[in-house]
PDB file of C-alpha atoms in Angstrom:
ATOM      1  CA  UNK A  26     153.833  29.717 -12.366  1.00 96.00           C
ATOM      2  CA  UNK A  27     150.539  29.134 -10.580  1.00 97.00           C
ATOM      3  CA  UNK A  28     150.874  25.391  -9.803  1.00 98.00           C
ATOM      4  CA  UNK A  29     148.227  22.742  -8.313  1.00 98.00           C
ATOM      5  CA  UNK A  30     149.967  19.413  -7.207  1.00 98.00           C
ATOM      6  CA  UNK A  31     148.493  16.401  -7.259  1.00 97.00           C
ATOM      7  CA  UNK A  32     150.207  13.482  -5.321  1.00 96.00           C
ATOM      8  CA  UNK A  33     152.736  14.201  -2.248  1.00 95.00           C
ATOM      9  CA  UNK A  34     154.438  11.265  -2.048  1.00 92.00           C
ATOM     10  CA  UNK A  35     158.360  11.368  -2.749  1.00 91.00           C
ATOM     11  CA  UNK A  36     158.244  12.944  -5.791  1.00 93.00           C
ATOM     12  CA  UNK A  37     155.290  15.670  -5.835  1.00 95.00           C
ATOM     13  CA  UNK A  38     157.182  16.724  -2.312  1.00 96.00           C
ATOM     14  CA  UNK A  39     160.534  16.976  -4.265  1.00 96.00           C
ATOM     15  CA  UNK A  40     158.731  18.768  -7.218  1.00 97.00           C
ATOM     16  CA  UNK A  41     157.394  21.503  -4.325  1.00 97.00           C
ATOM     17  CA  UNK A  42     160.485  22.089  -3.269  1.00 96.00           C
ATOM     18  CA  UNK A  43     161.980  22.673  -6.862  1.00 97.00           C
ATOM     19  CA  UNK A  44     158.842  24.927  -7.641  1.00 97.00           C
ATOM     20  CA  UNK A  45     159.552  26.940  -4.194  1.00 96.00           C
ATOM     21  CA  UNK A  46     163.558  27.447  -4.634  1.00 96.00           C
ATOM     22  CA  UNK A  47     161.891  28.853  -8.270  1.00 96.00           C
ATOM     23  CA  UNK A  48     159.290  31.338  -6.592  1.00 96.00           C
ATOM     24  CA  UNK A  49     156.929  29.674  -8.040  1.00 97.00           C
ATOM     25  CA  UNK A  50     153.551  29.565  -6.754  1.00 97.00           C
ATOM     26  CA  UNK A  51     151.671  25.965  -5.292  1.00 97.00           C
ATOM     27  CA  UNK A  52     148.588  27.278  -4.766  1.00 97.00           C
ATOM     28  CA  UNK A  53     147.133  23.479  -3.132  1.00 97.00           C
ATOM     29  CA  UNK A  54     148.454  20.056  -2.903  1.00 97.00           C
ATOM     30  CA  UNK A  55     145.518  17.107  -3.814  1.00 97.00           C
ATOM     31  CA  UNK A  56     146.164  14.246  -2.232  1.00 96.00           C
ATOM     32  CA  UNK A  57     144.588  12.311   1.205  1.00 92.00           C
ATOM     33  CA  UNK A  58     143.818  14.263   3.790  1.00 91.00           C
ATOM     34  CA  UNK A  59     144.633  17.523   1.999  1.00 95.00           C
ATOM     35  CA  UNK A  60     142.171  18.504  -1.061  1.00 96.00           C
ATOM     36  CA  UNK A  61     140.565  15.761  -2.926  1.00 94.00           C
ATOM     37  CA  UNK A  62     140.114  17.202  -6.246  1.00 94.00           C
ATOM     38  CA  UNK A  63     141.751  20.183  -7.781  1.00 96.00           C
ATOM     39  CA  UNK A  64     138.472  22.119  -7.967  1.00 95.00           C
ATOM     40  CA  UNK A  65     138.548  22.519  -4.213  1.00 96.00           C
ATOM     41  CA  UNK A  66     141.954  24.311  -4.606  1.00 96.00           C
ATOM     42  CA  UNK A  67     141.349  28.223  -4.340  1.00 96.00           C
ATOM     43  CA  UNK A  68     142.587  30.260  -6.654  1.00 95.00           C
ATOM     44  CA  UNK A  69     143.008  30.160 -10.821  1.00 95.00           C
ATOM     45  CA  UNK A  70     146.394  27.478 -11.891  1.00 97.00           C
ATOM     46  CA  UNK A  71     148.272  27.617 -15.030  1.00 97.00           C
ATOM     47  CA  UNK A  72     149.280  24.222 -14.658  1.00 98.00           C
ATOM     48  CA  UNK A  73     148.490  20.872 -12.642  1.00 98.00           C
ATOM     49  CA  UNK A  74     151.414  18.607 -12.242  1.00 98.00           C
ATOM     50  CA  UNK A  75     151.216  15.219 -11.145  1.00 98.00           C
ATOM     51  CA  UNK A  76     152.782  12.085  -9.245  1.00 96.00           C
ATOM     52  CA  UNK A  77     149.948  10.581  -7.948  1.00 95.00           C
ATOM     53  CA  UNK A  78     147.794   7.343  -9.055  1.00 93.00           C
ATOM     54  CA  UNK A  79     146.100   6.318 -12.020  1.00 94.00           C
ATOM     55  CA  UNK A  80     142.785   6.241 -10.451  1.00 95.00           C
ATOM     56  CA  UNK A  81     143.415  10.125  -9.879  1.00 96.00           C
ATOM     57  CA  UNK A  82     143.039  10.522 -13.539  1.00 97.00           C
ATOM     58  CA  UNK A  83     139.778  10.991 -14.369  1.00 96.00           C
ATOM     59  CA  UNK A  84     139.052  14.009 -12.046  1.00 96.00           C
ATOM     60  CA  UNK A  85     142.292  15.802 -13.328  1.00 97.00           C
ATOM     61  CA  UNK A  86     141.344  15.563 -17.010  1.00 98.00           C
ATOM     62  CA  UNK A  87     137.913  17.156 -16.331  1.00 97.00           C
ATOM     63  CA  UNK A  88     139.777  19.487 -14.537  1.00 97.00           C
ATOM     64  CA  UNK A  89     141.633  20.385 -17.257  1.00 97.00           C
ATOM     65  CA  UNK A  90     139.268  20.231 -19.850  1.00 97.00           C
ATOM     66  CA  UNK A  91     136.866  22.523 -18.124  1.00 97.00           C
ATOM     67  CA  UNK A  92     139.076  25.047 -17.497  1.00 96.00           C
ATOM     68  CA  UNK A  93     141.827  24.413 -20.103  1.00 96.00           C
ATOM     69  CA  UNK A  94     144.745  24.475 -17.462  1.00 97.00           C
ATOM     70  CA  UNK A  95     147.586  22.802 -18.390  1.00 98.00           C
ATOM     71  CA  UNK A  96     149.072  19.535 -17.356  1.00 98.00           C
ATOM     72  CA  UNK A  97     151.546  17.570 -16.730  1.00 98.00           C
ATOM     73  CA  UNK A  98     150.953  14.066 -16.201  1.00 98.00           C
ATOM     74  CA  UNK A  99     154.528  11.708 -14.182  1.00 94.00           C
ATOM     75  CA  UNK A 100     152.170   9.092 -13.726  1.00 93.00           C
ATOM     76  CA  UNK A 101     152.683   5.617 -14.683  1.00 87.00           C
ATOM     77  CA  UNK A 102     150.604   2.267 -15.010  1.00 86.00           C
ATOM     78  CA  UNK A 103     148.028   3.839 -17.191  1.00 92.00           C
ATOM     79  CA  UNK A 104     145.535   1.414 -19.003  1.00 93.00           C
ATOM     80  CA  UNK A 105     144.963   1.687 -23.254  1.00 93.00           C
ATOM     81  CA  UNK A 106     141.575   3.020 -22.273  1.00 97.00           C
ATOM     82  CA  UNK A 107     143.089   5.472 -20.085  1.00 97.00           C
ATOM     83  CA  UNK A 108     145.669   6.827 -22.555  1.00 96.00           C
ATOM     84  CA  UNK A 109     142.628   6.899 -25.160  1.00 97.00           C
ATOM     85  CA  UNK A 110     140.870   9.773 -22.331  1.00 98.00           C
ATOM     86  CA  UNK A 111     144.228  11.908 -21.983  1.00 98.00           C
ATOM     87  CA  UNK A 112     144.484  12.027 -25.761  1.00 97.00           C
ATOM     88  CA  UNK A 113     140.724  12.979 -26.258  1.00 98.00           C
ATOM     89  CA  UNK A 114     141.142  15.691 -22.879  1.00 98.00           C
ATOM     90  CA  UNK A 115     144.125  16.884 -25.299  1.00 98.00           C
ATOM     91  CA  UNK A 116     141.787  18.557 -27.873  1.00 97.00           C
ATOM     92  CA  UNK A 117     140.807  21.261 -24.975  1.00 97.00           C
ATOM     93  CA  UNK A 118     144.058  21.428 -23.113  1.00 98.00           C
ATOM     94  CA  UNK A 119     147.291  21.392 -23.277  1.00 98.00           C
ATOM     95  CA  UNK A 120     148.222  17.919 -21.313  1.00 98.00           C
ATOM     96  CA  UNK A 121     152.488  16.855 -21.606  1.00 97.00           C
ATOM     97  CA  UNK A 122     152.493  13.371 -20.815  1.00 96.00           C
ATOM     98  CA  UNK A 123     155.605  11.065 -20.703  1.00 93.00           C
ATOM     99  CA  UNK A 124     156.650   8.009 -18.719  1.00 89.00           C
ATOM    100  CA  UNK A 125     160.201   9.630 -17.966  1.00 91.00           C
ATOM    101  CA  UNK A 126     161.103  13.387 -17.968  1.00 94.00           C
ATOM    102  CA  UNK A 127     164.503  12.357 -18.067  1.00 93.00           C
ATOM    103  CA  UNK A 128     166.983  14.312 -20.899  1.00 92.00           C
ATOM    104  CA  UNK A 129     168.839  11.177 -20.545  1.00 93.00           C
ATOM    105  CA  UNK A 130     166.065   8.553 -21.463  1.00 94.00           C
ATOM    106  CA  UNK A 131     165.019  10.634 -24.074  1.00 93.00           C
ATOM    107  CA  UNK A 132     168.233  10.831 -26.045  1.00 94.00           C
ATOM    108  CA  UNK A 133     168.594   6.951 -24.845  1.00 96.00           C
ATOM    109  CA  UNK A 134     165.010   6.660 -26.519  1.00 95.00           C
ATOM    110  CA  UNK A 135     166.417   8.421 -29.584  1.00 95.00           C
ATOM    111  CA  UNK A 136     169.232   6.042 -29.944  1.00 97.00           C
ATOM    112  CA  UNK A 137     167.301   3.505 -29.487  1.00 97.00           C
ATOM    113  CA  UNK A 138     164.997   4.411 -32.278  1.00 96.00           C
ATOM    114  CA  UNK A 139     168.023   5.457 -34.864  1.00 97.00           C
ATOM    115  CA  UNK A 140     170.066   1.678 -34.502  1.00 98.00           C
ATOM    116  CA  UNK A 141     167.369  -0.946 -33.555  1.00 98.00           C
ATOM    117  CA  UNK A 142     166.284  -1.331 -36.993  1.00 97.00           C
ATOM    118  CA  UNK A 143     169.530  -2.150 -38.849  1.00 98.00           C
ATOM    119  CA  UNK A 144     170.164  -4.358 -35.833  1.00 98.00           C
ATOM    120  CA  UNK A 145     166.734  -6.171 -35.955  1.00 97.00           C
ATOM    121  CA  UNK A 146     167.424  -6.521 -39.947  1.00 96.00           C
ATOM    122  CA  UNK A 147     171.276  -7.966 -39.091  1.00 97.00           C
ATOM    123  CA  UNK A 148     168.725 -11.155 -36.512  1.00 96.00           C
ATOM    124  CA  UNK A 149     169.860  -9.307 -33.309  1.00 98.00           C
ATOM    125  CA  UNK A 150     168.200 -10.082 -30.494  1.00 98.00           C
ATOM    126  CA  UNK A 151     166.488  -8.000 -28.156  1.00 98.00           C
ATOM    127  CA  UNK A 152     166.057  -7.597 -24.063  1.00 98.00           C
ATOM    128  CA  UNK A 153     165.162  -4.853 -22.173  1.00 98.00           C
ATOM    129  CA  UNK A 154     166.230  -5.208 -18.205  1.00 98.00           C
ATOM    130  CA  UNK A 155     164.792  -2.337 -16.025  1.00 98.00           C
ATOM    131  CA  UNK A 156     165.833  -2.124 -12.221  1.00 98.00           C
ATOM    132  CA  UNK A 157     163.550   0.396  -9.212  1.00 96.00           C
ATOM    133  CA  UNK A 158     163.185   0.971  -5.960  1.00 95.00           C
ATOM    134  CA  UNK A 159     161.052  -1.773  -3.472  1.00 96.00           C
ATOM    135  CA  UNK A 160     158.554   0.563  -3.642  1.00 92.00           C
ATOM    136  CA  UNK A 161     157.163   0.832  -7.175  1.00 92.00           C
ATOM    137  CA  UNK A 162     153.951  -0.277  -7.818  1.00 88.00           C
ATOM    138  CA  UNK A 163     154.058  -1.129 -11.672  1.00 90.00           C
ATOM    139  CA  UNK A 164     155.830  -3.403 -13.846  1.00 94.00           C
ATOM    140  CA  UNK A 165     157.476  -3.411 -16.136  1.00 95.00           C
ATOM    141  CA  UNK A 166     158.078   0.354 -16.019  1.00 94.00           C
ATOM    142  CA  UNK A 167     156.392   3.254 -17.978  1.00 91.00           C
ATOM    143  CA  UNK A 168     160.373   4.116 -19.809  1.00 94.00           C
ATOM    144  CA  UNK A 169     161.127  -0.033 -20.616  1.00 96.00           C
ATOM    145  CA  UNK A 170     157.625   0.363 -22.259  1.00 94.00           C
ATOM    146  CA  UNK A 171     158.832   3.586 -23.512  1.00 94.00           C
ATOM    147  CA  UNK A 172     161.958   1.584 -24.927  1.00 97.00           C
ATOM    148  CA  UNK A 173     159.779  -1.223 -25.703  1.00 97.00           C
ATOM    149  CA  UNK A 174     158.158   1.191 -28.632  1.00 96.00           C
ATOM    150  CA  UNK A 175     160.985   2.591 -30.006  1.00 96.00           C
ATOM    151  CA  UNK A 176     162.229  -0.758 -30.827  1.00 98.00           C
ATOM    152  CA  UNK A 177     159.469  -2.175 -31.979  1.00 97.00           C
ATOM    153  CA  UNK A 178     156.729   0.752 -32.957  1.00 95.00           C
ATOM    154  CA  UNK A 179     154.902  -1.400 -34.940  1.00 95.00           C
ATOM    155  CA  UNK A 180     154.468  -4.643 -32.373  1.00 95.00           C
ATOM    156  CA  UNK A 181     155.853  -6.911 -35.239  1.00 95.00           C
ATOM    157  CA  UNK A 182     158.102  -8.661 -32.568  1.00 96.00           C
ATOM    158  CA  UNK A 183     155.927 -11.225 -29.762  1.00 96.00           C
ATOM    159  CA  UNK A 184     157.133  -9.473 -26.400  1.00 97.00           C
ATOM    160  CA  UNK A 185     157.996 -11.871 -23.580  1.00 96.00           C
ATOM    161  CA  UNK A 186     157.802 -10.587 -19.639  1.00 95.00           C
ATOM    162  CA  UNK A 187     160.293 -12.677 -18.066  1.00 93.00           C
ATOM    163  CA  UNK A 188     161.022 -16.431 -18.824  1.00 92.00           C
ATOM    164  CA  UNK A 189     160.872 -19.934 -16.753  1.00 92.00           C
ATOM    165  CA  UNK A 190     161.194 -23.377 -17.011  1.00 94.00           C
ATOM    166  CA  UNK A 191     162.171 -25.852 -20.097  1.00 93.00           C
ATOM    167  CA  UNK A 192     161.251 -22.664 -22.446  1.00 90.00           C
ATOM    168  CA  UNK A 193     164.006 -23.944 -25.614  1.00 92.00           C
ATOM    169  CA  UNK A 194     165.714 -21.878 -27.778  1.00 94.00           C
ATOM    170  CA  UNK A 195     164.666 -18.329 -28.053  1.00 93.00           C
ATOM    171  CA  UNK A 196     162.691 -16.914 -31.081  1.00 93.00           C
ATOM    172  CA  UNK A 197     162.099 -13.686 -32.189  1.00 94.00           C
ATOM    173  CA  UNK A 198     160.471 -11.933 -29.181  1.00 96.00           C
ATOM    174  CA  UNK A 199     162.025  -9.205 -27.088  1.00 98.00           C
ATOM    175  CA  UNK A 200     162.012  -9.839 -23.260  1.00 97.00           C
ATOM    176  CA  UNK A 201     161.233  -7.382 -21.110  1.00 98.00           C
ATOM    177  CA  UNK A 202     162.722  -7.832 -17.148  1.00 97.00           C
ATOM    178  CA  UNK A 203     161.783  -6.098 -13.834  1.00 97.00           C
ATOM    179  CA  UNK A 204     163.977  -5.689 -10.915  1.00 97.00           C
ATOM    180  CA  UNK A 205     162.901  -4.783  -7.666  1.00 98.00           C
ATOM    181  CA  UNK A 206     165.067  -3.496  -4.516  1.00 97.00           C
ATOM    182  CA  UNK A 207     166.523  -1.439  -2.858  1.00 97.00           C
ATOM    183  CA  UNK A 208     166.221   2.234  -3.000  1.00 95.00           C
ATOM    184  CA  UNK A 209     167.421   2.082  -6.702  1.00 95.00           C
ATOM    185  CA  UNK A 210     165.870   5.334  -8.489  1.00 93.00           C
ATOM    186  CA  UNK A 211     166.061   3.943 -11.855  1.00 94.00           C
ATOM    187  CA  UNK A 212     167.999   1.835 -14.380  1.00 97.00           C
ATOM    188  CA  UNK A 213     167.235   0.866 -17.935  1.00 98.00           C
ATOM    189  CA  UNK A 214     169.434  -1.389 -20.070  1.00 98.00           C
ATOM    190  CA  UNK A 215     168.714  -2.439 -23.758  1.00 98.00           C
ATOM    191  CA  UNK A 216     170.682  -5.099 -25.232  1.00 98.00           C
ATOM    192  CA  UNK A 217     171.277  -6.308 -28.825  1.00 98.00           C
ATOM    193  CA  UNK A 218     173.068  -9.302 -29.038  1.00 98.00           C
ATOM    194  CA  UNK A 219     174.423 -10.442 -32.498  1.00 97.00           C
ATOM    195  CA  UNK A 220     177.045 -13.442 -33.150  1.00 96.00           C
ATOM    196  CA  UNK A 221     179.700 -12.789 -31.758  1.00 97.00           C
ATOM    197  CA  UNK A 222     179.412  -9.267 -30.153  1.00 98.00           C
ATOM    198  CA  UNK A 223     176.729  -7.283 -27.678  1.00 98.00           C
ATOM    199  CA  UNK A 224     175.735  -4.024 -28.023  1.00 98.00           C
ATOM    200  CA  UNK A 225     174.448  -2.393 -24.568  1.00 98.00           C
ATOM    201  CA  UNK A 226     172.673   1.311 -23.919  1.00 98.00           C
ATOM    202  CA  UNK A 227     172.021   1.781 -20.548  1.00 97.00           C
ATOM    203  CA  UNK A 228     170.448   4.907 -18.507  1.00 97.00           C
ATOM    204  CA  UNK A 229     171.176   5.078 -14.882  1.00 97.00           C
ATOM    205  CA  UNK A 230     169.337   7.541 -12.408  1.00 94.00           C
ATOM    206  CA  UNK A 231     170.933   8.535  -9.118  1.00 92.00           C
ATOM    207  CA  UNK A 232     168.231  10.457  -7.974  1.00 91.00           C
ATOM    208  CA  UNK A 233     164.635  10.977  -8.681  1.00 89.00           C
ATOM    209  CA  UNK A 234     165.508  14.440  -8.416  1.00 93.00           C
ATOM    210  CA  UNK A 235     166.181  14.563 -12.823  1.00 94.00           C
ATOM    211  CA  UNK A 236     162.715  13.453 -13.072  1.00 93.00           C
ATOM    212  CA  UNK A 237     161.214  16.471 -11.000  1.00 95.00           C
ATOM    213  CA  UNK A 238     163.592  18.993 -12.611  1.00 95.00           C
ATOM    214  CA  UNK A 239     161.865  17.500 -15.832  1.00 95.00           C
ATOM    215  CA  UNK A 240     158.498  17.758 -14.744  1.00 96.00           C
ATOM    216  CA  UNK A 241     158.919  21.005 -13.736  1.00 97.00           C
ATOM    217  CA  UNK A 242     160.701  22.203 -17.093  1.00 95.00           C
ATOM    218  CA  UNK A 243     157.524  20.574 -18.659  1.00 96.00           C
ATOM    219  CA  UNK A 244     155.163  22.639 -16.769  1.00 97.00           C
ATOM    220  CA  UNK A 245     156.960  25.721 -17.915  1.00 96.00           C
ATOM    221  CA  UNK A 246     156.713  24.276 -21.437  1.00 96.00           C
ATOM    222  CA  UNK A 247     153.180  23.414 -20.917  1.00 96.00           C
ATOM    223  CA  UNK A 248     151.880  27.116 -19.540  1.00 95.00           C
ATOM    224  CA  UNK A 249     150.259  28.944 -22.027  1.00 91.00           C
ATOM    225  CA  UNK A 250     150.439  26.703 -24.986  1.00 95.00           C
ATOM    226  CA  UNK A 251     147.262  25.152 -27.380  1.00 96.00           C
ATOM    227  CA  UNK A 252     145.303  22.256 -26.604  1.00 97.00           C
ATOM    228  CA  UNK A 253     147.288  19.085 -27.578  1.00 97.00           C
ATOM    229  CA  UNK A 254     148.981  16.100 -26.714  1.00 97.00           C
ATOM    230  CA  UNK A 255     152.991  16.637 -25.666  1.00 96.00           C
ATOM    231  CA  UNK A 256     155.900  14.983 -24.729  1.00 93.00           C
ATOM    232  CA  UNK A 257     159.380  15.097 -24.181  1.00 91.00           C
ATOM    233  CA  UNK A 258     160.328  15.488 -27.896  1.00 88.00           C
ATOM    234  CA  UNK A 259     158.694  18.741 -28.042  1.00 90.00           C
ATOM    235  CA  UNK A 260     159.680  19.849 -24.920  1.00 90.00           C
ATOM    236  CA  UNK A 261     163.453  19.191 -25.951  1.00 86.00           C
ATOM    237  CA  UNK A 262     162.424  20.809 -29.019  1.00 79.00           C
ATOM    238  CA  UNK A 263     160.903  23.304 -27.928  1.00 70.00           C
ATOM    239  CA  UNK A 264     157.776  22.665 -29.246  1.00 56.00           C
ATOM    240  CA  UNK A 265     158.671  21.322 -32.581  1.00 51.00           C
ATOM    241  CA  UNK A 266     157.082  17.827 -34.035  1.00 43.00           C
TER     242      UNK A 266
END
């Protein structure tokens, strides 16, 4: 693949490296002091893949939509607004977006989604408790929201971020918990707890290193396809709904 990066932190370093051992091509990195927008980058991509900021957004989508490259967006801590432009830049290129590229959090994801119903019918309750690094920027994280959704899809349930003080007994809301420290990669619990028993699914990361194998697997997914909107279910598919 011909591959622009954009972001160099941690992870867009660790995605070059996995794109080199490949002999795959990075034909420019965009981030500070190196290019500043992936027009400047010589030479004709397949694919953009990213780790960088939201406010890089805007200038990768008209990227993409003016020349149709492909693109794989490992951001998190996008706005509704700013999910709203990825999905209209979809109609001209082919964009994967996903909060995890994890095989793990998506089959977690897909449990998730096959037993919180009958649990929610049974008066389980819910709580999501997500643990990362010291240095993450957002909260909660893109997969608990990820999680969040395939709980709840249709935001029936009042979510709660975190509780304090005389707060009384709980109702039927679904709390959602953050946990910073460390050099934790990622961890993602979901509970259900009934009368008398407590159901747990839990995802544990020891190394970023899945999510970069991911993000590259989705840029190999992403090369060549139609314009649309992707994610990890059709990448796991292999591009079926």
């Amino acid at each position: 693949m011909k591959v622009i990066l954009s972001g160099h932190g941690r992870m867009g370093r660790m995605v070059e490296e996995i794109l080199t051992q490949a002999g795959d091509q990075v034909l420019g990195v965009v981030d500070q002091g190196l290019f500043e927008d992936p027009a400047q980058v010589p030479g004709e991509p397949e694919v953009i893949i990213d780790f960088s900021h939201p406010s890089c957004l805007d200038s990768l989508l008209d990227f993409a939509v003016k020349t149709g490259c492909a693109l794989v967006l490992g951001t998190t801590g996008y706005t509704p607004e700013q999910m709203q432009r990825i999905a209209q830049a979809a109609k001209a290129a082919p964009i994967v977006q996903s909060y995890n590229y994890s095989l793990g959090v998506h089959l977690l994801k897909k449990a998730v989604e096959a037993i919180a119903p009958q649990l929610l019918e049974a008066g389980f309750d819910v709580e999501i408790v997500e643990t990362h690094h010291n240095k993450k920027a957002d909260a909660p994280s893109g997969t608990a929201k990820l999680l969040l959704k395939a709980i709840d899809p249709e935001e029936t349930r009042p979510r709660l971020y975190g509780r304090e003080g005389m707060i009384g007994p709980r109702g039927h809301e679904i709390g959602i918990h953050a946990l910073r420290g460390g050099t934790v990669a990622g961890e993602h619990s979901v509970y259900f707890f009934g009368e008398d028993e407590t159901l747990e699914l839990r995802h544990s990361a020891a190394s970023r290193r899945i999510f970069a194998v991911g993000a590259v697997r989705a840029a190999r997914f992403a090369c060549g396809k139609a314009p649309g909107l992707y994610g990890m279910d059709q990448i796991v598919s292999g591009g079926k709904a």
